[in-house]
Amino acid sequence: MFPLNDAGVISGLVCGVLFGFVLENAGFGSPAKLTAQFQLRDWSVFKVMFTAIVVAAFGLYGLKFAGLLQSDAVFVPTSLLMASAVGGALVGAGFAVGGYCPGTSVVGLFSGRLDALVFLIGLLLGTVVFAGLYGPAVEAVMGMWELDSGDTMTDAFGIPELAMLAILAAALVAVFYAGSWFERRSAGPVTAEQAVNGAARTVDQ
């Protein structure tokens, strides 16, 4: 058994604090860093998050292969494509406009950013409004396009786990390659003055 495996709220709190610590140290508490991702100027957010997804996927597979984790021990939410599309569009819009997502807004607040507080208040108000409006009509729309065949790529489309891991690894390489290409294009050519200033800073250090 893993530490805090059955600790419930305590386990979630510890994981949340560690996750927030990593986000802040990666610079993701800054809205400027986050909006730069949508402008394709800085791919740090996508690179870090996608790397975490791939590492988690390989880690879960390794734990199952070693017999340390049962296949049904990890909760996988029901795949509701309409709910995912609507929710993703709304969160993405808020992310692009405000420069925060729910997690980074909390990180920004504890870093002393007042704009993160405004964003977090709006997030909570939006959640309350959605909960108040939620009824049979909304539930019917959110329940559209459910994948009855399964809730993972392996179950839904019959893709073997090892093949899915290979696809994720290839996609990760593509993300880093594409991200670096966009970042170089956004930076533009280095001028002679920038090169001199960079060399001067290196000498001073």
Short mmCIF file of C-alpha atoms in Angstrom, two decimals:
data_model
loop_
_atom_site.label_atom_id
_atom_site.label_comp_id
_atom_site.label_asym_id
_atom_site.label_seq_id
_atom_site.Cartn_x
_atom_site.Cartn_y
_atom_site.Cartn_z
CA MET A 1 0.00 0.00 0.00
CA PHE A 2 1.24 3.48 -0.84
CA PRO A 3 1.55 6.18 1.85
CA LEU A 4 -1.70 8.12 2.34
CA ASN A 5 -3.42 5.76 -0.11
CA ASP A 6 -6.57 5.61 2.04
CA ALA A 7 -6.15 8.97 3.79
CA GLY A 8 -8.90 10.67 1.76
CA VAL A 9 -8.89 14.43 2.24
CA ILE A 10 -5.40 14.43 3.72
CA SER A 11 -4.00 12.68 0.65
CA GLY A 12 -5.70 15.18 -1.65
CA LEU A 13 -4.45 18.12 0.40
CA VAL A 14 -0.85 16.89 0.38
CA CYS A 15 -0.97 16.26 -3.38
CA GLY A 16 -2.54 19.67 -3.94
CA VAL A 17 0.15 21.48 -1.96
CA LEU A 18 2.91 19.64 -3.81
CA PHE A 19 1.24 20.35 -7.14
CA GLY A 20 0.92 24.05 -6.29
CA PHE A 21 4.58 24.18 -5.23
CA VAL A 22 5.65 22.73 -8.57
CA LEU A 23 3.39 25.12 -10.50
CA GLU A 24 4.78 28.17 -8.71
CA ASN A 25 8.39 27.09 -9.20
CA ALA A 26 7.69 26.49 -12.88
CA GLY A 27 6.45 30.08 -13.16
CA PHE A 28 2.85 29.09 -13.87
CA GLY A 29 1.51 31.45 -11.22
CA SER A 30 2.17 34.28 -13.68
CA PRO A 31 -0.66 35.12 -16.10
CA ALA A 32 1.90 36.49 -18.57
CA LYS A 33 3.51 33.05 -18.74
CA LEU A 34 0.17 31.38 -19.32
CA THR A 35 -1.24 33.73 -21.95
CA ALA A 36 2.03 33.41 -23.88
CA GLN A 37 1.09 29.77 -24.44
CA PHE A 38 -2.07 30.81 -26.29
CA GLN A 39 0.02 33.20 -28.37
CA LEU A 40 2.38 30.30 -29.19
CA ARG A 41 5.33 32.32 -27.87
CA ASP A 42 6.09 30.18 -24.81
CA TRP A 43 5.27 26.47 -24.76
CA SER A 44 6.42 25.82 -21.19
CA VAL A 45 2.88 25.13 -19.94
CA PHE A 46 2.07 22.62 -22.66
CA LYS A 47 5.47 20.94 -22.38
CA VAL A 48 5.29 20.54 -18.60
CA MET A 49 1.68 19.40 -18.48
CA PHE A 50 1.99 16.97 -21.38
CA THR A 51 5.19 15.57 -19.90
CA ALA A 52 3.33 14.99 -16.63
CA ILE A 53 0.58 13.13 -18.50
CA VAL A 54 3.05 10.87 -20.30
CA VAL A 55 5.10 10.19 -17.15
CA ALA A 56 1.90 9.33 -15.25
CA ALA A 57 0.78 7.00 -18.04
CA PHE A 58 4.10 5.15 -18.06
CA GLY A 59 4.15 5.11 -14.26
CA LEU A 60 0.66 3.61 -13.99
CA TYR A 61 1.50 1.00 -16.59
CA GLY A 62 4.71 0.12 -14.76
CA LEU A 63 2.91 -0.21 -11.43
CA LYS A 64 0.24 -2.46 -12.98
CA PHE A 65 2.90 -4.55 -14.73
CA ALA A 66 4.73 -4.98 -11.42
CA GLY A 67 1.52 -6.03 -9.68
CA LEU A 68 1.53 -3.04 -7.33
CA LEU A 69 -1.64 -1.50 -8.74
CA GLN A 70 -4.92 -3.15 -9.73
CA SER A 71 -6.47 -2.14 -13.05
CA ASP A 72 -9.68 -0.97 -11.37
CA ALA A 73 -7.91 0.94 -8.58
CA VAL A 74 -7.73 4.19 -10.58
CA PHE A 75 -11.01 6.05 -11.08
CA VAL A 76 -11.66 6.99 -14.71
CA PRO A 77 -14.61 9.37 -15.21
CA THR A 78 -17.26 8.56 -17.76
CA SER A 79 -16.36 9.84 -21.22
CA LEU A 80 -19.02 12.44 -22.05
CA LEU A 81 -17.76 14.13 -25.20
CA MET A 82 -20.26 17.02 -25.21
CA ALA A 83 -19.55 17.88 -21.57
CA SER A 84 -15.81 17.71 -22.25
CA ALA A 85 -16.11 19.93 -25.34
CA VAL A 86 -18.26 22.58 -23.62
CA GLY A 87 -16.22 22.53 -20.44
CA GLY A 88 -12.94 22.65 -22.33
CA ALA A 89 -14.11 25.59 -24.43
CA LEU A 90 -15.24 27.58 -21.38
CA VAL A 91 -12.14 26.84 -19.34
CA GLY A 92 -9.94 27.59 -22.35
CA ALA A 93 -11.68 30.92 -22.94
CA GLY A 94 -11.25 31.91 -19.31
CA PHE A 95 -7.65 30.74 -19.42
CA ALA A 96 -6.90 32.85 -22.50
CA VAL A 97 -8.66 35.99 -21.21
CA GLY A 98 -7.64 35.89 -17.56
CA GLY A 99 -4.32 34.08 -17.79
CA TYR A 100 -5.29 31.57 -15.12
CA CYS A 101 -6.88 28.16 -14.83
CA PRO A 102 -8.48 26.98 -11.54
CA GLY A 103 -5.23 25.53 -10.21
CA THR A 104 -2.92 28.36 -11.21
CA SER A 105 -5.37 30.96 -9.85
CA VAL A 106 -4.95 29.44 -6.37
CA VAL A 107 -1.17 29.41 -6.85
CA GLY A 108 -1.25 33.03 -7.98
CA LEU A 109 -3.40 34.03 -5.00
CA PHE A 110 -0.99 32.50 -2.49
CA SER A 111 1.83 34.23 -4.36
CA GLY A 112 0.15 37.57 -3.58
CA ARG A 113 -1.43 38.35 -6.96
CA LEU A 114 -4.67 40.33 -6.65
CA ASP A 115 -5.74 39.55 -10.22
CA ALA A 116 -5.69 35.88 -9.26
CA LEU A 117 -8.11 36.67 -6.43
CA VAL A 118 -10.49 38.36 -8.90
CA PHE A 119 -10.24 35.38 -11.24
CA LEU A 120 -10.83 32.91 -8.39
CA ILE A 121 -13.91 34.82 -7.19
CA GLY A 122 -15.29 34.78 -10.75
CA LEU A 123 -14.60 31.05 -10.95
CA LEU A 124 -16.51 30.38 -7.73
CA LEU A 125 -19.42 32.59 -8.79
CA GLY A 126 -19.57 30.84 -12.15
CA THR A 127 -19.63 27.46 -10.42
CA VAL A 128 -22.51 28.57 -8.18
CA VAL A 129 -24.46 29.93 -11.15
CA PHE A 130 -23.95 26.73 -13.15
CA ALA A 131 -25.02 24.60 -10.19
CA GLY A 132 -28.14 26.75 -9.79
CA LEU A 133 -29.06 26.45 -13.46
CA TYR A 134 -28.29 22.75 -13.66
CA GLY A 135 -31.44 20.78 -14.38
CA PRO A 136 -32.84 18.12 -16.71
CA ALA A 137 -32.26 20.23 -19.84
CA VAL A 138 -28.60 20.96 -19.03
CA GLU A 139 -28.06 17.39 -17.90
CA ALA A 140 -29.43 16.09 -21.20
CA VAL A 141 -27.03 18.25 -23.20
CA MET A 142 -24.05 17.41 -21.01
CA GLY A 143 -24.81 13.70 -21.31
CA MET A 144 -24.68 13.67 -25.10
CA TRP A 145 -22.11 11.62 -27.03
CA GLU A 146 -21.21 9.25 -24.24
CA LEU A 147 -18.68 6.60 -25.20
CA ASP A 148 -20.49 3.40 -24.27
CA SER A 149 -17.59 1.21 -25.35
CA GLY A 150 -15.26 2.43 -22.61
CA ASP A 151 -13.73 5.38 -20.83
CA THR A 152 -10.11 4.98 -21.92
CA MET A 153 -8.54 4.94 -25.37
CA THR A 154 -7.69 1.27 -24.86
CA ASP A 155 -11.26 0.29 -23.98
CA ALA A 156 -13.07 2.61 -26.39
CA PHE A 157 -11.03 1.99 -29.52
CA GLY A 158 -9.26 -1.29 -28.78
CA ILE A 159 -5.78 0.27 -28.81
CA PRO A 160 -3.28 -1.93 -26.90
CA GLU A 161 -1.75 -0.21 -23.89
CA LEU A 162 1.81 -0.45 -25.21
CA ALA A 163 0.71 1.06 -28.53
CA MET A 164 -1.04 3.88 -26.67
CA LEU A 165 2.12 4.56 -24.67
CA ALA A 166 4.15 4.65 -27.89
CA ILE A 167 1.67 7.14 -29.40
CA LEU A 168 1.92 9.34 -26.29
CA ALA A 169 5.72 9.24 -26.38
CA ALA A 170 5.76 10.19 -30.07
CA ALA A 171 3.28 13.01 -29.41
CA LEU A 172 5.48 14.30 -26.58
CA VAL A 173 8.48 14.48 -28.90
CA ALA A 174 6.33 16.29 -31.48
CA VAL A 175 5.14 18.77 -28.85
CA PHE A 176 8.69 19.63 -27.83
CA TYR A 177 9.79 19.95 -31.45
CA ALA A 178 6.82 22.12 -32.45
CA GLY A 179 7.07 24.20 -29.28
CA SER A 180 10.75 24.92 -29.78
CA TRP A 181 10.11 25.87 -33.42
CA PHE A 182 7.35 28.34 -32.51
CA GLU A 183 9.45 29.79 -29.69
CA ARG A 184 12.37 30.40 -32.03
CA ARG A 185 10.10 32.07 -34.56
CA SER A 186 8.56 34.30 -31.88
CA ALA A 187 11.97 35.32 -30.59
CA GLY A 188 13.08 36.42 -34.06
CA PRO A 189 16.68 36.80 -35.20
CA VAL A 190 19.23 37.91 -32.64
CA THR A 191 20.51 41.40 -33.36
CA ALA A 192 24.12 42.42 -32.91
CA GLU A 193 23.16 44.59 -29.91
CA GLN A 194 21.35 41.69 -28.23
CA ALA A 195 24.34 39.42 -28.81
CA VAL A 196 26.71 42.00 -27.27
CA ASN A 197 24.42 42.54 -24.27
CA GLY A 198 24.10 38.79 -23.75
CA ALA A 199 27.85 38.34 -23.89
CA ALA A 200 28.33 41.23 -21.45
CA ARG A 201 25.90 39.66 -18.96
CA THR A 202 27.75 36.36 -19.24
CA VAL A 203 31.09 38.07 -18.49
CA ASP A 204 29.59 39.93 -15.52
CA GLN A 205 28.35 36.68 -14.05
#
